[in-house]
């Protein structure tokens, strides 16, 4: 595994010496392009690294300071936990200093240090005092501030020590976190194929791992960190991955752990205006996260959001031009690239509240959604209040691992919704029984449809006494009504007429014509059998309850073993009835076969 590495981005106005300072600290040239070196202007992201006095390694992402390259600057800063803010002593605070600071604050970067460069050209004290106050006001706290000169080396020893203290104070990333590696470079190497680079903020990547890129699987063929071949690396780290896959990666794409993120082009967010920005937000902006910059449409939710031009925080729905792998709690920066020179282009922070927001179909739905989002937080309970039911994997992919036990088969439910379903089920079953008196109970699938549930297992989990589930149907336990009392009146009358027929000839089962005459079709017969009013011997053969025991008693009087013909004679019935009745007695253990022709009665029976 690669040794521990920390990643720090630069920030500050153009030509304030960011690249010069990185070059002095690392001995490496961060400007990779010939045009950059010719013009003395950083255009693309640069990378350099060194070992600090403590032995810790630090990698720098050097960003352009010119206002035309703000998008590139955001791509470099986005995945990085700390910043080295650079201000020139001879120029002091400048417009791009302010815009970079607003961007850092909006992105949530809270760790950094201040380096006032060109201390050999002007008194650094005024710039130090002013910049330190601005950084503190922006939420970076009491950052260490040093005066340095990248040209003469003045103050570099102190900067080395300050960097050591900075990285030591950074929160430790979770090595078990799901991987989301935002790509900031993608290129081909002869003999190796596709290579991508990026800052790994957390998690672990190893050679042979399978990741996803825009939903397509890719495999890590080889891995480097700071130009060293390694088998695995944990965040935070600068990494280069040699990939095998069918998709062509680009800056702004992300390599992710399969199943651990929700790829979405629609998100509900809480929009907080950046310092100095004024609403209302334009309908079309660019959303930045990691190294991604994606055009998006912004729809404020709720009438108060649409009318309040100076609202500091509003609920909104973002429609992204392409899906991004997001978690609830992620922060996106909203930028207006069309604003003129000197205008603030970083407009707002959008905190993700839902990565699978519900459709807004009916009138007033947007206003109701805004009210719901007002109390939303980045946890599973908040998501369940909206979605009502979510599986383990869905919650994990949304960035909110479940905290409670599932209600059934990996499903989690909003407690209020689950209680409501539990209260509704008995009434649903009662109503079904009233509408379908001949059925033995409500099919679980019918209950699932009635309750609007996505999984049959959720229905069975809701069943509580006196309800019970058997053979895929829900019935009321203990409600055993035998005889004709539990049957609809027409069916009960028909069964009583049939039993009158059988009273004088107990083994002469009625034929199809008599059953039709009585109005006893398959459903009516099934209901009567379930109620215990009739005994089903075989399909279309029904007798009075207890007829099988009576038949066994008569057969026991015959010389043993006996034939079907002898049984038919003693029972006073036809072969149509005698054969299935004897097979029924065999199944019940009252009789048994001796050979192909003969049976005999058994001394003791066994239950089916």
XYZ file of C-alpha atoms in Angstrom:
608
model
C 0.000 0.000 0.000
C 1.161 3.520 -0.782
C 2.474 5.558 2.162
C 0.189 8.254 3.575
C -0.292 11.300 1.377
C -2.086 14.579 1.889
C -3.462 16.748 -0.888
C -3.570 20.559 -0.789
C -4.840 22.846 -3.542
C -3.629 26.349 -4.249
C -5.990 29.305 -4.579
C -5.607 33.015 -5.273
C -5.541 35.748 -7.864
C -3.715 35.320 -11.158
C 0.022 36.093 -11.130
C 0.297 36.119 -7.318
C 2.947 33.405 -7.389
C 1.045 30.168 -6.726
C 3.033 28.108 -9.214
C 6.314 29.767 -8.194
C 5.662 28.829 -4.578
C 4.797 25.222 -5.443
C 7.950 25.034 -7.545
C 10.036 26.330 -4.648
C 8.488 23.876 -2.176
C 8.718 20.761 -4.352
C 11.461 21.359 -6.888
C 8.948 20.257 -9.540
C 7.402 22.203 -12.402
C 3.593 22.319 -11.936
C 2.963 23.990 -15.295
C 2.762 21.049 -17.683
C 1.993 22.891 -20.934
C 4.606 24.677 -23.066
C 2.173 27.576 -23.501
C 1.916 27.946 -19.730
C 5.684 28.156 -19.347
C 5.983 30.542 -22.311
C 3.280 32.904 -21.022
C 4.012 32.465 -17.325
C 0.288 31.786 -16.852
C -1.286 28.667 -15.405
C -4.031 27.430 -17.726
C -4.472 23.796 -16.721
C -4.286 21.967 -13.401
C -0.742 21.276 -12.284
C 0.535 18.613 -9.895
C 3.651 18.447 -7.728
C 4.580 16.788 -4.468
C 7.200 16.615 -1.760
C 8.019 15.147 1.640
C 7.531 17.377 4.691
C 9.990 17.536 7.632
C 7.790 15.115 9.581
C 8.070 12.514 6.825
C 4.481 13.040 5.666
C 4.042 13.512 1.949
C 1.980 16.329 0.504
C 0.764 16.690 -3.071
C -0.234 20.069 -4.468
C -2.958 20.665 -7.033
C -1.953 23.970 -8.582
C -4.951 25.792 -10.046
C -5.162 28.700 -12.516
C -5.949 32.089 -11.037
C -7.224 33.865 -14.135
C -10.966 34.531 -14.102
C -11.387 32.831 -17.488
C -10.294 29.530 -15.934
C -12.558 29.512 -12.867
C -14.120 26.245 -14.046
C -10.691 24.612 -14.141
C -9.885 25.987 -10.693
C -13.090 24.445 -9.315
C -12.220 21.081 -10.880
C -8.934 21.091 -8.977
C -10.271 22.290 -5.641
C -13.493 20.272 -5.634
C -12.204 16.930 -4.234
C -9.424 18.440 -2.063
C -9.747 18.832 1.753
C -7.360 21.767 2.290
C -6.082 24.870 0.546
C -2.978 27.041 0.497
C -4.330 30.510 -0.208
C -1.838 32.796 -1.915
C -1.923 36.607 -1.875
C 0.851 38.841 -3.234
C 2.302 41.376 -0.794
C 2.709 44.007 -3.490
C -0.883 43.782 -4.780
C -2.903 42.571 -1.827
C -6.463 41.311 -2.063
C -7.742 41.196 -5.667
C -11.019 40.296 -7.456
C -10.031 36.683 -8.120
C -8.847 36.365 -4.522
C -12.423 37.136 -3.508
C -14.008 34.814 -6.074
C -11.718 31.950 -5.101
C -12.549 32.547 -1.439
C -16.297 32.553 -2.164
C -15.844 29.304 -4.113
C -13.937 27.671 -1.241
C -16.543 28.745 1.282
C -19.352 27.515 -0.964
C -17.642 24.159 -1.491
C -17.226 23.739 2.260
C -13.396 23.808 2.396
C -12.603 24.636 6.046
C -8.877 23.850 6.362
C -6.055 25.949 4.994
C -3.180 28.335 5.475
C -2.314 31.715 4.074
C 0.918 32.434 2.219
C 1.623 36.092 1.389
C 4.142 35.935 -1.438
C 6.608 38.472 -2.847
C 7.634 39.459 0.662
C 10.898 40.583 -0.939
C 9.056 43.206 -3.031
C 6.744 44.859 -0.472
C 5.910 44.938 3.215
C 3.699 41.833 3.682
C 2.052 43.051 6.929
C -0.944 44.899 5.391
C -1.744 42.032 3.012
C -1.358 39.513 5.844
C -3.748 41.348 8.141
C -6.383 41.943 5.461
C -6.301 38.428 3.972
C -6.280 36.708 7.375
C -9.421 38.614 8.396
C -11.168 37.722 5.138
C -10.314 34.015 5.477
C -11.516 33.925 9.075
C -14.774 35.612 8.113
C -15.254 33.022 5.359
C -15.142 30.155 7.861
C -11.529 29.003 7.594
C -10.925 30.132 11.171
C -7.651 31.456 12.527
C -5.475 30.103 9.715
C -1.715 30.229 9.975
C -0.409 33.113 7.917
C 3.165 33.465 6.684
C 5.127 35.888 4.567
C 7.258 34.123 1.950
C 9.143 34.663 -1.254
C 9.245 31.908 -3.825
C 12.054 33.760 -5.612
C 14.468 34.233 -2.673
C 13.322 31.375 -0.441
C 12.414 33.727 2.415
C 9.968 32.122 4.863
C 9.978 28.692 3.201
C 11.195 26.910 6.349
C 8.268 28.336 8.260
C 5.912 27.347 5.458
C 7.224 23.768 5.562
C 6.473 23.620 9.274
C 3.039 25.220 8.798
C 2.161 22.655 6.136
C 3.119 19.893 8.562
C 0.784 21.355 11.167
C -1.971 21.785 8.592
C -1.955 18.190 7.371
C -1.670 16.866 10.931
C -4.917 18.668 11.795
C -6.897 17.334 8.820
C -9.670 14.829 9.686
C -8.747 11.254 8.904
C -10.650 9.957 5.855
C -12.578 6.677 6.105
C -10.651 3.894 4.335
C -13.873 1.843 4.160
C -15.866 4.611 2.469
C -17.237 3.928 -1.020
C -14.942 5.183 -3.762
C -15.836 8.237 -5.828
C -12.774 9.337 -7.743
C -13.419 12.432 -9.849
C -11.254 12.338 -12.955
C -9.267 15.493 -13.677
C -7.090 14.082 -16.487
C -7.652 11.272 -18.988
C -5.164 10.202 -21.659
C -3.737 7.186 -23.475
C -0.312 5.648 -22.960
C 1.173 3.516 -25.724
C 1.292 -0.085 -24.591
C -0.913 0.553 -21.560
C -4.104 2.118 -22.835
C -6.369 4.447 -20.887
C -4.966 6.293 -17.866
C -6.909 8.649 -15.601
C -5.767 10.768 -12.666
C -7.608 12.319 -9.764
C -7.692 12.995 -6.047
C -9.036 10.067 -4.018
C -10.741 11.711 -1.005
C -11.594 8.518 0.907
C -11.938 4.784 0.481
C -9.490 2.338 -1.023
C -8.534 1.408 -4.586
C -6.462 -1.658 -5.466
C -5.146 -3.289 -8.608
C -7.783 -5.644 -9.948
C -10.726 -3.718 -8.467
C -13.850 -3.371 -10.559
C -15.339 0.121 -10.508
C -18.079 1.804 -12.509
C -17.792 4.716 -14.909
C -21.118 6.121 -16.116
C -22.742 2.813 -15.215
C -20.235 0.725 -17.196
C -17.796 -1.654 -15.451
C -14.087 -0.876 -15.662
C -11.186 -2.744 -14.095
C -8.052 -1.257 -12.545
C -5.116 -2.811 -14.423
C -2.394 -0.844 -12.652
C -2.128 1.883 -10.053
C 0.309 4.712 -9.310
C 0.469 7.297 -6.568
C 2.928 10.167 -7.064
C 4.665 8.268 -9.883
C 5.187 5.145 -7.751
C 3.653 1.801 -8.706
C 1.514 0.503 -5.838
C -0.917 -2.363 -5.366
C -3.426 -0.322 -3.363
C -3.944 3.172 -2.013
C -6.320 4.805 0.468
C -7.546 8.376 0.475
C -6.587 11.123 0.628
C -4.175 10.554 -2.261
C -3.249 11.617 -5.761
C -3.613 8.559 -7.973
C -3.227 7.471 -11.574
C -5.209 4.429 -12.720
C -4.655 2.347 -15.823
C -8.146 1.155 -16.781
C -9.628 -1.628 -18.876
C -13.161 -0.990 -20.120
C -15.287 -0.009 -23.093
C -16.068 3.568 -22.096
C -13.863 6.602 -22.831
C -13.377 8.619 -19.613
C -13.194 12.398 -19.521
C -12.602 15.093 -16.928
C -15.698 15.399 -14.802
C -16.546 11.705 -14.927
C -16.220 9.696 -11.729
C -15.036 6.190 -10.926
C -17.279 4.774 -8.222
C -17.813 1.672 -6.130
C -20.607 -0.318 -7.843
C -23.953 0.033 -6.120
C -22.686 2.603 -3.616
C -23.887 5.789 -5.354
C -27.081 6.968 -7.010
C -26.520 8.181 -10.565
C -29.134 10.874 -11.003
C -29.943 13.828 -13.230
C -32.617 15.105 -10.829
C -32.019 16.252 -7.251
C -33.859 18.242 -4.645
C -31.513 20.658 -2.898
C -31.326 23.454 -0.374
C -29.801 26.450 -2.144
C -27.790 28.881 -0.009
C -26.691 32.049 -1.723
C -22.969 32.767 -1.796
C -21.597 35.814 -0.025
C -22.206 38.832 -2.196
C -24.639 37.044 -4.528
C -28.232 38.180 -4.927
C -31.284 36.264 -6.102
C -33.306 35.238 -7.832
C -31.130 32.534 -9.344
C -31.044 32.281 -13.123
C -32.995 29.314 -14.485
C -29.871 27.885 -16.141
C -26.532 27.554 -14.366
C -23.514 25.260 -14.206
C -23.304 22.839 -11.281
C -19.823 21.907 -10.013
C -18.923 18.929 -7.838
C -15.548 17.240 -7.742
C -14.081 17.849 -11.185
C -17.513 17.830 -12.852
C -19.090 20.912 -14.423
C -22.598 20.153 -15.677
C -25.222 22.552 -17.051
C -28.418 22.434 -15.033
C -31.878 23.924 -14.772
C -32.882 25.357 -11.392
C -36.521 25.275 -10.332
C -37.329 26.976 -7.013
C -39.972 25.102 -5.025
C -42.705 27.034 -3.251
C -44.237 30.430 -3.943
C -42.065 32.175 -1.359
C -38.888 30.968 -3.108
C -40.030 32.258 -6.474
C -40.909 35.713 -5.163
C -38.102 36.323 -2.668
C -35.288 37.874 -4.651
C -32.946 38.154 -1.668
C -33.751 34.848 0.092
C -30.603 33.365 1.605
C -31.801 29.761 1.503
C -34.521 28.182 -0.629
C -35.587 24.696 -1.658
C -35.094 23.935 -5.331
C -35.002 21.123 -7.856
C -31.950 20.716 -10.102
C -32.264 19.026 -13.477
C -28.734 18.120 -14.591
C -27.706 17.767 -18.228
C -26.213 14.351 -17.436
C -26.424 11.984 -14.475
C -23.901 12.396 -11.651
C -23.124 9.904 -8.855
C -24.484 11.684 -5.777
C -25.226 11.131 -2.104
C -27.623 13.018 0.111
C -25.517 15.672 1.848
C -23.282 16.376 -1.156
C -22.614 20.031 -1.909
C -22.709 21.423 -5.440
C -21.500 24.879 -6.381
C -23.798 26.804 -8.736
C -21.998 29.131 -11.132
C -23.178 31.502 -13.846
C -20.521 31.288 -16.588
C -22.299 33.958 -18.639
C -21.731 36.831 -16.210
C -19.553 39.688 -17.348
C -16.043 40.617 -16.243
C -15.917 41.712 -12.631
C -19.273 40.153 -11.766
C -19.475 37.385 -9.164
C -20.018 34.111 -10.983
C -20.120 31.794 -7.955
C -23.744 32.254 -6.938
C -24.793 29.554 -4.493
C -24.227 26.285 -2.677
C -26.745 23.522 -3.353
C -26.869 20.904 -0.589
C -28.405 17.668 -1.839
C -31.472 16.569 0.157
C -32.854 13.853 -2.148
C -31.305 12.065 -5.117
C -34.577 10.374 -6.134
C -37.144 13.144 -5.689
C -40.842 12.426 -6.264
C -42.625 13.733 -9.331
C -44.525 16.989 -8.976
C -47.680 16.200 -10.900
C -50.581 17.964 -9.257
C -51.252 21.586 -8.521
C -49.592 22.718 -5.317
C -47.168 19.767 -5.238
C -44.098 22.011 -5.481
C -45.216 24.069 -2.502
C -45.871 20.946 -0.431
C -42.480 19.579 -1.419
C -40.789 22.800 -0.301
C -42.440 22.492 3.118
C -41.273 18.877 3.421
C -37.717 19.837 2.467
C -37.660 22.597 5.073
C -37.308 19.926 7.767
C -35.203 17.500 5.709
C -31.818 16.311 6.901
C -29.135 14.045 5.484
C -30.267 10.795 7.102
C -32.327 7.695 6.424
C -35.277 8.850 8.538
C -35.687 11.974 6.416
C -35.580 9.973 3.174
C -38.140 7.492 4.492
C -40.558 10.294 5.295
C -40.592 11.054 1.565
C -40.191 7.612 0.001
C -42.004 5.655 2.763
C -40.289 2.366 1.859
C -36.660 1.840 0.791
C -34.356 -1.165 0.671
C -30.978 -1.441 2.386
C -29.132 -1.059 -0.899
C -31.163 1.966 -1.957
C -30.411 3.796 1.286
C -26.704 2.980 0.989
C -26.630 4.206 -2.614
C -28.339 7.413 -1.487
C -25.606 7.944 1.114
C -27.751 7.286 4.211
C -27.053 3.850 5.729
C -30.082 2.571 7.674
C -29.852 2.821 11.443
C -32.816 0.664 12.466
C -33.833 -2.885 11.715
C -35.676 -3.609 8.462
C -39.387 -4.341 8.676
C -39.068 -7.210 6.179
C -36.515 -8.699 3.787
C -34.179 -5.704 3.776
C -37.010 -3.160 3.490
C -37.082 -0.127 5.795
C -40.240 1.866 6.411
C -41.213 5.247 7.724
C -42.664 4.405 11.184
C -45.849 6.438 10.695
C -46.486 4.916 7.276
C -45.866 1.397 8.603
C -48.308 1.953 11.457
C -50.910 3.225 8.998
C -50.467 0.143 6.783
C -50.765 -2.128 9.806
C -54.034 -0.440 10.772
C -55.432 -0.637 7.218
C -54.746 -4.321 6.546
C -57.522 -5.823 8.760
C -60.130 -3.599 7.112
C -58.795 -4.487 3.651
C -59.061 -8.207 4.471
C -62.564 -7.795 5.977
C -63.796 -5.925 2.898
C -62.349 -8.567 0.586
C -64.054 -11.344 2.564
C -67.379 -9.531 2.286
C -66.967 -9.090 -1.469
C -65.691 -12.678 -2.025
C -67.590 -14.878 0.459
C -66.763 -18.106 -1.370
C -62.962 -17.592 -1.187
C -60.926 -18.945 1.734
C -59.217 -15.602 2.362
C -57.579 -12.640 0.659
C -54.665 -13.508 -1.628
C -51.438 -11.894 -0.448
C -50.934 -10.490 -3.941
C -54.362 -8.814 -3.838
C -53.479 -7.248 -0.476
C -50.158 -6.056 -1.863
C -51.935 -4.346 -4.748
C -54.584 -2.825 -2.479
C -51.982 -1.381 -0.103
C -49.702 -0.220 -2.926
C -46.698 -2.191 -1.675
C -43.737 -3.191 -3.872
C -43.066 -6.615 -2.299
C -45.341 -9.456 -1.105
C -43.041 -9.980 1.864
C -44.050 -6.588 3.200
C -47.664 -7.779 3.316
C -46.856 -10.891 5.335
C -44.759 -8.780 7.706
C -47.838 -6.646 8.408
C -49.993 -9.627 9.387
C -50.751 -9.659 13.116
C -53.262 -11.736 15.121
C -56.115 -12.275 14.631
C -54.974 -12.305 10.970
C -52.887 -15.215 9.746
C -51.319 -16.294 6.432
C -51.663 -19.771 4.963
C -51.351 -21.044 1.399
C -50.794 -17.510 0.088
C -53.992 -16.147 1.603
C -54.754 -13.944 4.594
C -57.529 -15.146 6.889
C -58.785 -14.363 10.365
C -57.321 -16.863 12.812
C -59.816 -18.462 15.172
C -62.743 -17.652 12.922
C -63.649 -21.276 12.219
C -67.261 -21.605 11.143
C -68.182 -25.221 10.393
C -71.218 -26.500 8.588
C -73.418 -24.273 6.480
C -73.561 -21.381 8.958
C -70.581 -19.634 7.434
C -71.814 -19.936 3.835
C -73.853 -17.456 1.817
C -77.569 -18.248 2.139
C -78.084 -19.657 -1.427
C -75.067 -21.942 -1.057
C -76.141 -23.072 2.408
C -79.598 -24.035 1.092
C -78.092 -25.997 -1.793
C -75.701 -27.864 0.527
C -78.540 -28.778 2.885
C -80.540 -30.172 -0.060
C -77.509 -32.228 -1.116
C -77.049 -33.553 2.401
C -80.740 -34.577 2.384
C -80.013 -36.633 -0.750
C -77.036 -38.291 0.920
C -78.910 -39.068 4.109
C -80.662 -42.036 2.456
C -77.772 -43.047 0.143
C -74.585 -41.825 1.851
C -72.186 -43.130 -0.831
C -74.118 -42.189 -3.953
C -72.318 -38.945 -4.718
C -74.354 -36.537 -6.851
C -73.443 -36.340 -10.507
C -72.650 -33.162 -12.437
C -76.263 -32.696 -13.456
C -77.545 -32.764 -9.871
C -74.808 -30.378 -8.728
C -75.696 -27.959 -11.539
C -79.366 -28.251 -10.654
C -78.555 -27.261 -7.083
C -76.345 -24.394 -8.239
C -73.180 -25.881 -6.751
C -70.333 -25.000 -9.071
C -66.602 -25.424 -8.316
C -66.388 -22.223 -6.223
C -69.467 -23.061 -4.187
C -68.277 -26.634 -3.580
C -64.824 -25.377 -2.547
C -66.391 -23.003 -0.033
C -68.572 -25.790 1.382
C -65.590 -28.126 1.717
C -63.566 -25.413 3.486
C -66.483 -24.845 5.864
C -66.590 -28.574 6.656
C -70.131 -28.899 5.254
C -69.036 -31.403 2.587
C -66.257 -33.958 2.143
C -64.341 -33.797 -1.129
C -63.208 -37.299 -2.104
C -61.925 -36.357 -5.547
C -62.590 -33.724 -8.195
C -66.396 -33.665 -8.689
C -67.018 -36.311 -5.991
C -68.430 -34.943 -2.737
C -70.067 -36.739 0.189
C -71.342 -35.832 3.626
C -68.776 -35.076 6.327
C -67.576 -38.271 8.024
C -68.575 -40.499 5.087
C -65.010 -41.799 4.798
C -65.017 -43.081 8.370
C -68.423 -44.694 7.824
C -67.184 -46.375 4.647
C -64.128 -47.751 6.467
C -66.396 -49.260 9.157
C -68.506 -51.052 6.541
C -65.483 -52.313 4.644
C -64.029 -53.741 7.833
C -66.935 -56.214 7.933
C -65.919 -57.757 4.605
C -63.604 -60.775 4.410
C -60.097 -59.346 4.125
C -58.661 -58.610 1.625
C -61.449 -57.362 -0.647
C -61.879 -56.167 -4.202
C -63.301 -52.943 -5.656
C -66.401 -54.861 -6.708
C -66.969 -56.138 -3.162
C -66.477 -52.639 -1.773
C -68.878 -51.129 -4.306
C -71.498 -53.674 -3.353
C -71.277 -53.210 0.420
C -71.259 -49.411 0.065
C -74.166 -49.389 -2.332
C -72.529 -47.122 -4.871
C -71.123 -47.033 -8.373
C -67.587 -47.626 -9.552
C -67.415 -43.841 -10.354
C -67.543 -43.227 -6.624
C -66.026 -46.419 -5.202
C -62.614 -46.141 -6.898
C -61.822 -42.530 -5.805
C -63.296 -43.224 -2.356
C -60.973 -46.217 -1.860
C -57.980 -44.126 -3.009
C -59.051 -41.468 -0.509
C -59.156 -44.111 2.245
C -55.673 -45.285 1.190
C -54.328 -41.748 1.544
C -55.872 -41.425 4.999
C -54.361 -44.726 6.096
C -57.736 -46.410 6.671
C -57.109 -48.986 3.945
C -54.060 -50.268 2.076
C -53.361 -52.169 -1.132
C -52.326 -55.809 -0.940
C -51.796 -56.253 -4.684
C -53.138 -54.840 -7.941
C -56.635 -56.134 -7.172
C -57.060 -56.413 -3.410
C -57.111 -54.051 -0.432
C -57.569 -54.550 3.265
C -58.590 -52.379 6.165
C -55.869 -51.296 8.547
C -56.239 -51.847 12.263
C -55.139 -48.267 13.057
C -55.331 -45.205 10.884
C -52.883 -42.398 10.407
C -53.635 -38.806 9.689
C -52.907 -37.383 6.310
